[in-house]
CSV table of C-alpha atoms in Angstrom, one decimal:
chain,number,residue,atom,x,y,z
A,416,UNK,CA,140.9,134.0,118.3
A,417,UNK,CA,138.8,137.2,117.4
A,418,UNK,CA,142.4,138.8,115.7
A,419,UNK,CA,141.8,135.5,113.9
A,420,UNK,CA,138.2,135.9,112.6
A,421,UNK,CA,138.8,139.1,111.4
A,422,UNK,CA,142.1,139.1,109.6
A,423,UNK,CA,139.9,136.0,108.0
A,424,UNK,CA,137.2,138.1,106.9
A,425,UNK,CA,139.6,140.7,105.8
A,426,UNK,CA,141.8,138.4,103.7
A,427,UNK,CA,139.4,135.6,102.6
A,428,UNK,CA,135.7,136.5,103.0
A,429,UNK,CA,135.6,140.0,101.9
A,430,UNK,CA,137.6,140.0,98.6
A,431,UNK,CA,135.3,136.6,98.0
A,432,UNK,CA,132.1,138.9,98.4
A,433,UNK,CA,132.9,142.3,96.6
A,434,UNK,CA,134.2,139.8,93.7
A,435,UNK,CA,130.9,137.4,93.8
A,436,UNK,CA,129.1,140.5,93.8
A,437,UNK,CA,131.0,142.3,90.9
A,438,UNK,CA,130.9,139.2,88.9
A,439,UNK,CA,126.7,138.7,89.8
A,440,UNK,CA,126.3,142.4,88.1
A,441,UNK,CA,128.8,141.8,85.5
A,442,UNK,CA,127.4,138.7,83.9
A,443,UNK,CA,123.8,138.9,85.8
A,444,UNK,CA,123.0,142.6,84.5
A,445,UNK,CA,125.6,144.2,82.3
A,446,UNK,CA,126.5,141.7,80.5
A,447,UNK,CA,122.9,141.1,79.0
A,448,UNK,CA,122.0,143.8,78.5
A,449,UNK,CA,124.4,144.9,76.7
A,450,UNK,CA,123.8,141.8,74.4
A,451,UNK,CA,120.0,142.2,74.3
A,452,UNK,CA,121.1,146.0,73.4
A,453,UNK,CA,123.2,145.0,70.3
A,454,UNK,CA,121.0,142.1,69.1
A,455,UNK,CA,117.9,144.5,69.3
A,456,UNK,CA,119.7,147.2,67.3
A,457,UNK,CA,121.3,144.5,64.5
A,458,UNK,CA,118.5,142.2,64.0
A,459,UNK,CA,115.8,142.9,66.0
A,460,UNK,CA,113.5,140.1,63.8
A,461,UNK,CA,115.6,137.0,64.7
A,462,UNK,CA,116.4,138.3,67.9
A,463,UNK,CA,112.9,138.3,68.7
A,464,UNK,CA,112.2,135.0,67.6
A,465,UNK,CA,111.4,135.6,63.6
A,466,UNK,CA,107.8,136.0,64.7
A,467,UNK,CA,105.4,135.6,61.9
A,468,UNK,CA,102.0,138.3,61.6
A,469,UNK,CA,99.3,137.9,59.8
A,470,UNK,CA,96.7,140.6,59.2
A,471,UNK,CA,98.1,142.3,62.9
A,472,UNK,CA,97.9,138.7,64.5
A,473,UNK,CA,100.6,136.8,65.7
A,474,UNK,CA,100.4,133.1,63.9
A,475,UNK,CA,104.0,131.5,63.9
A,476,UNK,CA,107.8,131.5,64.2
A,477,UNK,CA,110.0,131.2,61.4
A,478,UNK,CA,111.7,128.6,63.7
A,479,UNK,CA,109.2,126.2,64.6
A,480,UNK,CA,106.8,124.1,62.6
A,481,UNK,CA,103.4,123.5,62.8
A,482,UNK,CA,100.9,120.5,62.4
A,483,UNK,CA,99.2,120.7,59.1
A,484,UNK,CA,96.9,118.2,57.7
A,485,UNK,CA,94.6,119.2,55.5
A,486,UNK,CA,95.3,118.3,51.9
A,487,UNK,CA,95.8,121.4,50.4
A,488,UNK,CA,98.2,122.5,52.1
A,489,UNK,CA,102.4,121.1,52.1
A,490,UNK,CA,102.9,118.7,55.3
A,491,UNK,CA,105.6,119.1,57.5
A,492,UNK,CA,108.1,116.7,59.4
A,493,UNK,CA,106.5,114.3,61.9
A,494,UNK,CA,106.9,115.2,65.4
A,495,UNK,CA,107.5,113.2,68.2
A,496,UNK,CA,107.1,115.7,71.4
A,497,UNK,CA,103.9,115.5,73.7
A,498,UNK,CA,101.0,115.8,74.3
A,499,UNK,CA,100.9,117.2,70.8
A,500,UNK,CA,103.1,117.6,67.9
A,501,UNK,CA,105.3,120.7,67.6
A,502,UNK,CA,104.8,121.5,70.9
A,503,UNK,CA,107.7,123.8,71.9
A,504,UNK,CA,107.6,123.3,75.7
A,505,UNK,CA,109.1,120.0,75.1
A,506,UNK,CA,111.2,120.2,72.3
A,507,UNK,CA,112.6,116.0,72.2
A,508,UNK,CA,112.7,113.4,69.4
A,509,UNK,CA,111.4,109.7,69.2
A,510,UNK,CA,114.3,108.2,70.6
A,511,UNK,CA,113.7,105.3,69.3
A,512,UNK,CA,116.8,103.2,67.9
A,513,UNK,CA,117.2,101.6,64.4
A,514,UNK,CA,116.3,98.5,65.8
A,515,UNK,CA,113.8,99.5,67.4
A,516,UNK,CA,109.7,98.0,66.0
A,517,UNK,CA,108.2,100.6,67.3
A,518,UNK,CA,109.9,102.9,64.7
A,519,UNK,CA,109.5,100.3,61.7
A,520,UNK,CA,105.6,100.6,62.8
A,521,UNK,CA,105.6,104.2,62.9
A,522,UNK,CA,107.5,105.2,59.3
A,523,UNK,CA,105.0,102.2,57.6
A,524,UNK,CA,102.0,103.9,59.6
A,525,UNK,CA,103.2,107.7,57.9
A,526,UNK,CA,103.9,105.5,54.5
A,527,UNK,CA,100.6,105.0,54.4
A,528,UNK,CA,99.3,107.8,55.9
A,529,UNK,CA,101.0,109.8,52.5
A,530,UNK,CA,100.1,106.8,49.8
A,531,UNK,CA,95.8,106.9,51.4
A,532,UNK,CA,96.3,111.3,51.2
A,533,UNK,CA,97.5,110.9,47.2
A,534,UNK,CA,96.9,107.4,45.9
A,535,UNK,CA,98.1,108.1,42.6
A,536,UNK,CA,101.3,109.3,43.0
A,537,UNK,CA,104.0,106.8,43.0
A,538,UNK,CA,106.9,109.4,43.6
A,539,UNK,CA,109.4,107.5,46.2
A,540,UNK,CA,108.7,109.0,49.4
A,541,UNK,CA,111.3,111.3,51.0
A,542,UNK,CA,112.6,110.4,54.3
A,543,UNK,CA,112.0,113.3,56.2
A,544,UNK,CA,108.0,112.8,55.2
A,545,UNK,CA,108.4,109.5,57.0
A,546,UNK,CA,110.8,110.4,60.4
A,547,UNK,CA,110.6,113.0,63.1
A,548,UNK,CA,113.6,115.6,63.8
A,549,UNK,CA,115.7,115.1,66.6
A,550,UNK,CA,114.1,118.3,67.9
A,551,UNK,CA,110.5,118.0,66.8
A,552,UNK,CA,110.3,121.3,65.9
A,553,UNK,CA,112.0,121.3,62.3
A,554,UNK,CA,110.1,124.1,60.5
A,555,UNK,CA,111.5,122.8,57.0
A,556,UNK,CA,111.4,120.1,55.1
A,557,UNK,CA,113.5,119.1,52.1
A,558,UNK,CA,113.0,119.9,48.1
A,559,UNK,CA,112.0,116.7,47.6
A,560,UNK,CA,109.9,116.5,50.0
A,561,UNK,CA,107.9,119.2,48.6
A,562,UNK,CA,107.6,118.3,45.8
A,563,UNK,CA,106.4,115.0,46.5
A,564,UNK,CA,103.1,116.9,47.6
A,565,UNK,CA,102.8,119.3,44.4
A,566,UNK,CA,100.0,116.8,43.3
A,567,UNK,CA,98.4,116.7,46.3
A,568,UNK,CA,98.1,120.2,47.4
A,569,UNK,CA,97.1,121.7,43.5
A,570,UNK,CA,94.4,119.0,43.2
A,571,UNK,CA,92.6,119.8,46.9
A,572,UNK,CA,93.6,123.3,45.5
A,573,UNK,CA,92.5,123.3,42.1
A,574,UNK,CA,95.5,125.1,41.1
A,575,UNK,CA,97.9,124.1,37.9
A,576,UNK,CA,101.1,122.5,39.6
A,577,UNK,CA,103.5,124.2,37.7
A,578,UNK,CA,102.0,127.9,39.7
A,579,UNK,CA,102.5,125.4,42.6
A,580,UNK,CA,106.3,124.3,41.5
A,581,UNK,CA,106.9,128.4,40.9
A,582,UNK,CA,105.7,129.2,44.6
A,583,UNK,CA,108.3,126.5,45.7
A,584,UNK,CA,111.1,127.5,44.2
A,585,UNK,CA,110.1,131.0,45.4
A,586,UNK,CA,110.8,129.7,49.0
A,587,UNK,CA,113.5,127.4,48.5
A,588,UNK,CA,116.5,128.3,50.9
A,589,UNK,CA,119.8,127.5,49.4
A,590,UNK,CA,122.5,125.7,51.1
A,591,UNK,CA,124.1,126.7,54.4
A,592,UNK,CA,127.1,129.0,53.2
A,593,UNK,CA,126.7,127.1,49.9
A,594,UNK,CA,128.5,123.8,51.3
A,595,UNK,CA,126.2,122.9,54.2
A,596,UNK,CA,123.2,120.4,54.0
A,597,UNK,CA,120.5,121.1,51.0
A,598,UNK,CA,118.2,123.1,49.9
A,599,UNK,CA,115.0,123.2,52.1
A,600,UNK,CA,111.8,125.1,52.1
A,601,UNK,CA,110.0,126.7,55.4
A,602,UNK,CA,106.5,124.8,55.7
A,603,UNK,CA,104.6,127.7,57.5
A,604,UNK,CA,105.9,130.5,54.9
A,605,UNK,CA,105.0,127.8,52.1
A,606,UNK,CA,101.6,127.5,53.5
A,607,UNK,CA,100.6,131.1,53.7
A,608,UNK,CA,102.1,132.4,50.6
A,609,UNK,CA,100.0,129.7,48.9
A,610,UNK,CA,97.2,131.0,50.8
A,611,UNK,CA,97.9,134.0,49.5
A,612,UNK,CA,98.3,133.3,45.7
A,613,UNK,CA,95.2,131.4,45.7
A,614,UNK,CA,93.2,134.6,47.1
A,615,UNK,CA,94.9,136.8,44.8
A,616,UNK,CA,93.7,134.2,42.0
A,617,UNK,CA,90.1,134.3,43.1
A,618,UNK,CA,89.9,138.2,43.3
A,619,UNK,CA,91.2,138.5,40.2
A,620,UNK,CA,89.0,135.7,38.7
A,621,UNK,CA,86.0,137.6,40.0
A,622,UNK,CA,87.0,141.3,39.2
């Protein structure tokens, strides 16, 4: 019975355990680092999120959006995660079906959310203004969708919208590969270039 046990061990438990513990530093150590070492050296800015600074201050990802609602500035997807909106610990969307009231009362409720914000612009209203992202964290929203606020955001701003309309086709990202989905514009990028333009405006108005 011992002879047993320990041609056992030799034969079945001890290759098992050098190979769990090759494998363990192989994929558990090497194998990441090596990848974090590569990803570092190639694109060390997506790689570390596509963190955006400000002034020395860290004030956004490239990758997730953020809530704005102050007129004068563009307004992003709605967002469906909790306790707040864009909140990256709990990336999730509505999950509420086509058939669903709950959604018809939450599009009209954002309808008129957008109509109260601009009253006198009777643009239709793109889809993505009115319907959360699978992920509720989309960072972009469409061209039309941008658009649609151009009145909005250069009155609050008192700006000429055509500056406004030249800032956004500035930012607009092109198709995927040139074939995939449609050109979209980064809401947090928008938002502080057009902070940006406006202080350059007012410095130069009072120099």
């Amino acid at each position: 019975m011992q002879n047993f046990n320990i041609s056992f061990f030799r034969k079945i438990l001890y290759p098992s355990v050098i190979l769990m513990i090759l494998m363990t530093l192989l994929t558990g150590l090497a194998y990441p680092l090596i990848i974090t070492g590569i990803s570092q050296s190639a694109f060390p800015e997506k790689a570390n999120g596509s963190l955006i600074w400000k002034n020395g201050k860290f004030i956004g990802s490239r990758l997730i959006g953020q809530n704005f609602s102050k007129p004068g500035y563009f307004w992003g997807r709605p967002s469906a995660t909790s306790p707040h909106p864009y909140n990256a610990a709990a990336s999730s969307g509505s999950n509420l079906g086509p058939t669903n009231p709950q959604l018809v009362d939450n599009v009209k409720e954002r309808i008129a959310r957008l109509r109260k914000a601009d009253p006198g612009n009777d643009l239709p209203i793109p889809v993505d203004l009115v319907t959360s992202s699978a992920s509720g964290l989309d960072p972009h929203i469409s061209l039309a969708a941008a658009n649609y606020q151009i009145k909005r955001v250069a009155r609050a701003r008192n700006m000429p919208e055509n500056q406004i309309r030249e800032l956004i086709d500035k930012y607009t990202e092109p198709m995927r590969f040139h074939f995939l989905g449609e050109p979209k514009v980064n809401v947090l990028e928008l938002n502080l270039a057009l902070d940006k333009m406006e202080t350059a405006t007012v410095y130069k108005k009072g120099t």
